[in-house]
mmCIF file of C-alpha atoms and ligand atoms in Angstrom:
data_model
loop_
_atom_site.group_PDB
_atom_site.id
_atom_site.type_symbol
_atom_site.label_atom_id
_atom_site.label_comp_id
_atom_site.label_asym_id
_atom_site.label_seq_id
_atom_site.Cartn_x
_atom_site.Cartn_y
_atom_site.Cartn_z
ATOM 1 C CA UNK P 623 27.883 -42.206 -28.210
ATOM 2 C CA UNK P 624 24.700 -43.990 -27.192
ATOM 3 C CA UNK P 625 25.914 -46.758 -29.762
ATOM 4 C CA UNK P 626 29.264 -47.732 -27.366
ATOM 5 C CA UNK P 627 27.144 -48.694 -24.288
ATOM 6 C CA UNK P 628 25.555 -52.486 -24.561
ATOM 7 C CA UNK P 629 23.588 -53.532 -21.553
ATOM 8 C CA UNK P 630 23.357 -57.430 -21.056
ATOM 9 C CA UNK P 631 22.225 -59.739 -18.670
ATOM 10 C CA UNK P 632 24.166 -62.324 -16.898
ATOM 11 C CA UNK P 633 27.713 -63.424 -15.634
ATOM 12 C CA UNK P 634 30.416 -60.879 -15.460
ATOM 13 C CA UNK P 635 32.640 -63.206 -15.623
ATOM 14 C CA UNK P 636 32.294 -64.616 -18.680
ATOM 15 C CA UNK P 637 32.218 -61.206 -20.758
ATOM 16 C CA UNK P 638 35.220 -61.197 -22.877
ATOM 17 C CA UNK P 639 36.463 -57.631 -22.553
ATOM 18 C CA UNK P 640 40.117 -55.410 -21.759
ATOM 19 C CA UNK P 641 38.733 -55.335 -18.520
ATOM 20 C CA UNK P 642 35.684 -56.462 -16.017
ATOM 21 C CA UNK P 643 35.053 -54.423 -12.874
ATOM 22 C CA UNK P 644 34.902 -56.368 -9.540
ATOM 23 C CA UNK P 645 32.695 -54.347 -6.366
ATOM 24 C CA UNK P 646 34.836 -55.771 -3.951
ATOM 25 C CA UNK P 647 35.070 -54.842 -0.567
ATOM 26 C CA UNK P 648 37.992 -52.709 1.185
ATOM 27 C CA UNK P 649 40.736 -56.036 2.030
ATOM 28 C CA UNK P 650 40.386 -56.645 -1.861
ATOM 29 C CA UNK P 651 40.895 -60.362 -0.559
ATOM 30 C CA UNK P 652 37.408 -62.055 -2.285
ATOM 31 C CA UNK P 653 34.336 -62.096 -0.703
ATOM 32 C CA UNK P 654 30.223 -62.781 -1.846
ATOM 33 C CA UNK P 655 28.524 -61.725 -4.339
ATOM 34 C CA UNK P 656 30.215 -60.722 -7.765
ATOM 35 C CA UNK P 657 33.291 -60.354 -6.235
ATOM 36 C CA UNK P 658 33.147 -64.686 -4.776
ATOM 37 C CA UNK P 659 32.427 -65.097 -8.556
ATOM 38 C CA UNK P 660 35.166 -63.011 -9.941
ATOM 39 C CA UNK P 661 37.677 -64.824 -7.705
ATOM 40 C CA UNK P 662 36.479 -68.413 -8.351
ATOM 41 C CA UNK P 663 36.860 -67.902 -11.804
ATOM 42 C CA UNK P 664 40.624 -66.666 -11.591
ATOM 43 C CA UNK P 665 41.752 -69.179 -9.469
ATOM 44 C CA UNK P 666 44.042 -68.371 -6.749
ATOM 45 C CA UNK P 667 46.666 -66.182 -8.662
ATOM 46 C CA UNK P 668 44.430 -62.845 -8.688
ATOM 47 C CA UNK P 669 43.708 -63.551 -4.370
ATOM 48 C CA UNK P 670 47.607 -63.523 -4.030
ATOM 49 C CA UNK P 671 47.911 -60.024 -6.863
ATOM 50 C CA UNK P 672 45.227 -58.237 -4.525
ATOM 51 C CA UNK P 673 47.244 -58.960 -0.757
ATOM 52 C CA UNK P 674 50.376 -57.016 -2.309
ATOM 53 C CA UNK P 675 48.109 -54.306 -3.094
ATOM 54 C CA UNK P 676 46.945 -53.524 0.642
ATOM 55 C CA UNK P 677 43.363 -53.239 0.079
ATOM 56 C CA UNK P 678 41.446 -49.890 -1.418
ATOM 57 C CA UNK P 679 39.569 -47.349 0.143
ATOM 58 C CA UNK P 680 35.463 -46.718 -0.700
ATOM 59 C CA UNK P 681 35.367 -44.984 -3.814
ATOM 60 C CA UNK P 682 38.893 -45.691 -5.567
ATOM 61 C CA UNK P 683 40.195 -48.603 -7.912
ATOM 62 C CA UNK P 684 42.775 -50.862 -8.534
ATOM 63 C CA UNK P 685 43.850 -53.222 -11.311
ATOM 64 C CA UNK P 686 44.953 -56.442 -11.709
ATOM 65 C CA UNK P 687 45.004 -59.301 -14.485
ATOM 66 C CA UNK P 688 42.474 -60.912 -15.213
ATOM 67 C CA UNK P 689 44.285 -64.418 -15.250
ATOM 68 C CA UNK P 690 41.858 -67.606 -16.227
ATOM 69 C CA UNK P 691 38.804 -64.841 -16.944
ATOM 70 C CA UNK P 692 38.244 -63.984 -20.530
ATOM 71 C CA UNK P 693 38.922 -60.735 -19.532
ATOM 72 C CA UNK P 694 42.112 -59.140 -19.674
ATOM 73 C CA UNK P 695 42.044 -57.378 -16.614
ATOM 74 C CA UNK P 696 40.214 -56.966 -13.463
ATOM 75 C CA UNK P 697 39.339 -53.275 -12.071
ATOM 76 C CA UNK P 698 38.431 -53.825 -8.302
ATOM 77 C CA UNK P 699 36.216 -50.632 -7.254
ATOM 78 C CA UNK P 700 34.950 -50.680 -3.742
ATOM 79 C CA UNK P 701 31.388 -49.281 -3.555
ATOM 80 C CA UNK P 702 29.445 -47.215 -0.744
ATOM 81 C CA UNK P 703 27.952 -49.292 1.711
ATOM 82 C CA UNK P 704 24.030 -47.534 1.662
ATOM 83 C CA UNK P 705 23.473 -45.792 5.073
ATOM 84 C CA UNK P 706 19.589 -43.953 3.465
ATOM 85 C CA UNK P 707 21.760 -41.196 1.204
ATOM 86 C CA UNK P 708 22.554 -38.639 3.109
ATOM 87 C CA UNK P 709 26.326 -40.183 4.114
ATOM 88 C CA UNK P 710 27.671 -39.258 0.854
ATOM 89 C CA UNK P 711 27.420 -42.542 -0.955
ATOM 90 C CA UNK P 712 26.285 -41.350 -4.277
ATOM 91 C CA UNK P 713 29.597 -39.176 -4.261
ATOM 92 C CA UNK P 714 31.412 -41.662 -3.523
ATOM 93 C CA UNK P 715 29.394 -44.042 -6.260
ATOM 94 C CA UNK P 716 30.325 -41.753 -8.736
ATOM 95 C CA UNK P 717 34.311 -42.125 -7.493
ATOM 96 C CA UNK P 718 33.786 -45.713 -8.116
ATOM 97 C CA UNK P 719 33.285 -45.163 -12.135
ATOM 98 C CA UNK P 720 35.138 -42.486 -12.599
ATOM 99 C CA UNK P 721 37.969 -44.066 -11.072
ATOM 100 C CA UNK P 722 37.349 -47.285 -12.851
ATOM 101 C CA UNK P 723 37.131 -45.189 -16.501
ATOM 102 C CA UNK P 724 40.699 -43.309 -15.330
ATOM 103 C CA UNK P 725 42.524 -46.512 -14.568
ATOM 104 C CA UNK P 726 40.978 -47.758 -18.235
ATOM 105 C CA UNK P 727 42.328 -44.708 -20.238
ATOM 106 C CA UNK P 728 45.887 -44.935 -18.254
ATOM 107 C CA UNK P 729 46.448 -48.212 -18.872
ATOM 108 C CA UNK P 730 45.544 -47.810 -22.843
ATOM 109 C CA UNK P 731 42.062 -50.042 -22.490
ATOM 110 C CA UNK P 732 39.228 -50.152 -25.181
ATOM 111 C CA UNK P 733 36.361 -51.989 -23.745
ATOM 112 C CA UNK P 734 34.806 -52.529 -20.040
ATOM 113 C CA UNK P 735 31.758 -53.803 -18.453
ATOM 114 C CA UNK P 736 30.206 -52.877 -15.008
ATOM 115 C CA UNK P 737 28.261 -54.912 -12.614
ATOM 116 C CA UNK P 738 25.734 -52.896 -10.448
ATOM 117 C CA UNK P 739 28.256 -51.570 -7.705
ATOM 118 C CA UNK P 740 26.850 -51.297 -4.502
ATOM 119 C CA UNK P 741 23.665 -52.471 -5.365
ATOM 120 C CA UNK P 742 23.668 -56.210 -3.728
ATOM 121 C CA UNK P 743 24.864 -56.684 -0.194
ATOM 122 C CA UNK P 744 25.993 -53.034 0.100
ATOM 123 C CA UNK P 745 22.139 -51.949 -0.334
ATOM 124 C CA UNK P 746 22.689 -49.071 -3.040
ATOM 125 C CA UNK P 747 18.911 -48.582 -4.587
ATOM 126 C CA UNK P 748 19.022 -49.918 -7.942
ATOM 127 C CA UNK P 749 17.159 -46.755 -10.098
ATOM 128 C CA UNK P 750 19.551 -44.295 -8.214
ATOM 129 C CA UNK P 751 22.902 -46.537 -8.859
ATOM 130 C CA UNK P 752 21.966 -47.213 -12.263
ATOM 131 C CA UNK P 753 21.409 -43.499 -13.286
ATOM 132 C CA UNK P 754 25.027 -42.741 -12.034
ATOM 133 C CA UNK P 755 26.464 -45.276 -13.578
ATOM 134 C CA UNK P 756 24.831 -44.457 -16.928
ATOM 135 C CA UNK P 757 25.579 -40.388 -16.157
ATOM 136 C CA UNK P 758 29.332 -41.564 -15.522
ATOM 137 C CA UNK P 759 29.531 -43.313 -18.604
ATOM 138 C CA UNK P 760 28.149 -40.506 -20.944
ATOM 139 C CA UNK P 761 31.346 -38.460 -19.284
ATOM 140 C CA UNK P 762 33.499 -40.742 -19.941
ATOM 141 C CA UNK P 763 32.608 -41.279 -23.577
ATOM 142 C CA UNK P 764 32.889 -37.487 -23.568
ATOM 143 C CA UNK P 765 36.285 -37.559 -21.995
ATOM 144 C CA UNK P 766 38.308 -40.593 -23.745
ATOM 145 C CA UNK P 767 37.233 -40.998 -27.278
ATOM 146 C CA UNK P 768 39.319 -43.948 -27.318
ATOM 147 C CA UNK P 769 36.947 -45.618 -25.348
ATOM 148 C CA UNK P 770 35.094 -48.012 -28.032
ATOM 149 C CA UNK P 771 32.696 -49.923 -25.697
ATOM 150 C CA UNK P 772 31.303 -49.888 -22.180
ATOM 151 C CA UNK P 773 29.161 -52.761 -21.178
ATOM 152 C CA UNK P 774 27.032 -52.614 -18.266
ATOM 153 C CA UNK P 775 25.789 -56.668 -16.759
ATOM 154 C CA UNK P 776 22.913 -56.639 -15.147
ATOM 155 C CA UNK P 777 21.981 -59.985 -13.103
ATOM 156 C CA UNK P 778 18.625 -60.607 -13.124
ATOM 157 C CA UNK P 779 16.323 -59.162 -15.872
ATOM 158 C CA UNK P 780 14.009 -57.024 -13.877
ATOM 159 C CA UNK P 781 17.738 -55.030 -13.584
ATOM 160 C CA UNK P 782 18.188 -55.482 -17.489
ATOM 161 C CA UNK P 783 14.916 -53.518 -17.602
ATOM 162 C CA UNK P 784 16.207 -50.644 -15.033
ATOM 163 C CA UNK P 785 19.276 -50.049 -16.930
ATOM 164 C CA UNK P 786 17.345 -49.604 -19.830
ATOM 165 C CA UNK P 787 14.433 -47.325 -19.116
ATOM 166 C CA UNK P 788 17.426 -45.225 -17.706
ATOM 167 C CA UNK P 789 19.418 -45.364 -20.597
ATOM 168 C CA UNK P 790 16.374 -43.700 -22.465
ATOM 169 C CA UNK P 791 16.418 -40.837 -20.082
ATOM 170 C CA UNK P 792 20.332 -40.108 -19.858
ATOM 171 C CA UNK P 793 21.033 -40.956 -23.609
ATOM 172 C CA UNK P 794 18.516 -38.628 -24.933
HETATM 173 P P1 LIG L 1958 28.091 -54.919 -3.416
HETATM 174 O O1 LIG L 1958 28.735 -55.412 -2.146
HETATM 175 O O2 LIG L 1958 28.904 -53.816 -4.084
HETATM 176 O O3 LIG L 1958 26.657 -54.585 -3.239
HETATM 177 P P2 LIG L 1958 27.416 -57.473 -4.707
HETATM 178 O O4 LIG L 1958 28.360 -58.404 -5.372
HETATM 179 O O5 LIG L 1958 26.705 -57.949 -3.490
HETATM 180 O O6 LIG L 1958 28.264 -56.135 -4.440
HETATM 181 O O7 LIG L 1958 26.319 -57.005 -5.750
HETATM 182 C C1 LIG L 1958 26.553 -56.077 -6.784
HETATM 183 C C2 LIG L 1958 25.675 -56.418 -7.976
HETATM 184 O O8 LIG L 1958 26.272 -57.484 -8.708
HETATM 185 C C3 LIG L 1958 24.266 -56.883 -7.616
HETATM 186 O O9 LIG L 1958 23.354 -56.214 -8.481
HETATM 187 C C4 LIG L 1958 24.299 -58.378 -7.907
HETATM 188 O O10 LIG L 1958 23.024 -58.848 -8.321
HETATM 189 C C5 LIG L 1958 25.286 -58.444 -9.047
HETATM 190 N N1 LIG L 1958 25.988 -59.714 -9.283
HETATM 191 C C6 LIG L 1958 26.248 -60.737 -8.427
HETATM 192 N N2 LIG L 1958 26.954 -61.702 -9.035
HETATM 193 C C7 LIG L 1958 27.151 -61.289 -10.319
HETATM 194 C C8 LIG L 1958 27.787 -61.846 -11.473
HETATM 195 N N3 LIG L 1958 28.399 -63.038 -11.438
HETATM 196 N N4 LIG L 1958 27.788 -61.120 -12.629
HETATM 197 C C9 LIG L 1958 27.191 -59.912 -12.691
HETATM 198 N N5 LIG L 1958 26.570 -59.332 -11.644
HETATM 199 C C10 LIG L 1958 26.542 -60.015 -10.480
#
């Protein structure tokens, strides 16, 4: 299973994969981070797909195309907001994947990478965000054995590293 699940570093953007994962925020209409980059690399046709959709509560997903991105699709997940842990965000972390990995398998797709949800503005700790994302994936390999790769983009190489010594630990 261990074999499906490539971590890389850089651009979400320019993976080419069924789908990429945006951590937007709740309007789904664009904002910083990944999400700014996500939406200036569409173009304007994905910002007028997301206002029909009438934004998406913390912890669910929606999909769009992907239009001028390499990527076929875009899965927009909106991430906890960290408040110290004890407000139910890694719950509703774990949603986020599991949500994004349903919306995969019902709409018949193969391959898609993750940035670190929550873990920029939002304030998610990295270690603690990365381990559910890893634990989320090793259930959804379990779960959809069509599922042939998950690819997890990490922005900076010190986050590279924590997705990695994590990996060793939930991929036993
Ligand atoms: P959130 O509001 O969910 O915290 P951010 O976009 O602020 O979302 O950050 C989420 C993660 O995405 C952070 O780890 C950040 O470093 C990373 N990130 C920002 N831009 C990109 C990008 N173009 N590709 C991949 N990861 C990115």
């Amino acid at each position: 299973m261990r074999e499906k699940v490539d971590i890389v570093q850089g651009d979400i953007t320019k993976v080419a994969v069924d789908a990429i994962v945006n951590a937007a925020n709740s309007s789904l209409l664009g904002g910083g981070g990944v999400d700014g980059a996500i939406h200036r690399a569409t173009g304007p046709e994905l910002l007028a797909e997301c206002r029909a959709l009438g934004g998406c509560p913390t912890g669910a997903a929606k999909i769009t195309k992907g239009y001028r991105l390499p990527a076929r699709h875009v899965i927009h997940t909106v991430g906890p907001v960290w408040h110290g842990g004890g407000s139910g965000e890694a719950e509703q972390l774990r949603s986020c994947y599991r949500n994004c990995f349903r919306l995969a398998h019902e709409n018949g797709l193969t391959g898609i990478a993750f940035p670190a949800i929550s873990t920029g503005v939002y304030g998610y700790p990295k270690g603690p965000a990365c381990r559910i994302a890893l634990e989320e994936a090793k259930a959804a390999l379990a779960s959809y054995p069509e599922l042939g790769k998950i690819i997890f983009v990490a922005f900076s190489a010190e986050d590279a590293e924590t997705y990695r010594e994590t990996m060793q630990e939930v991929f036993l």
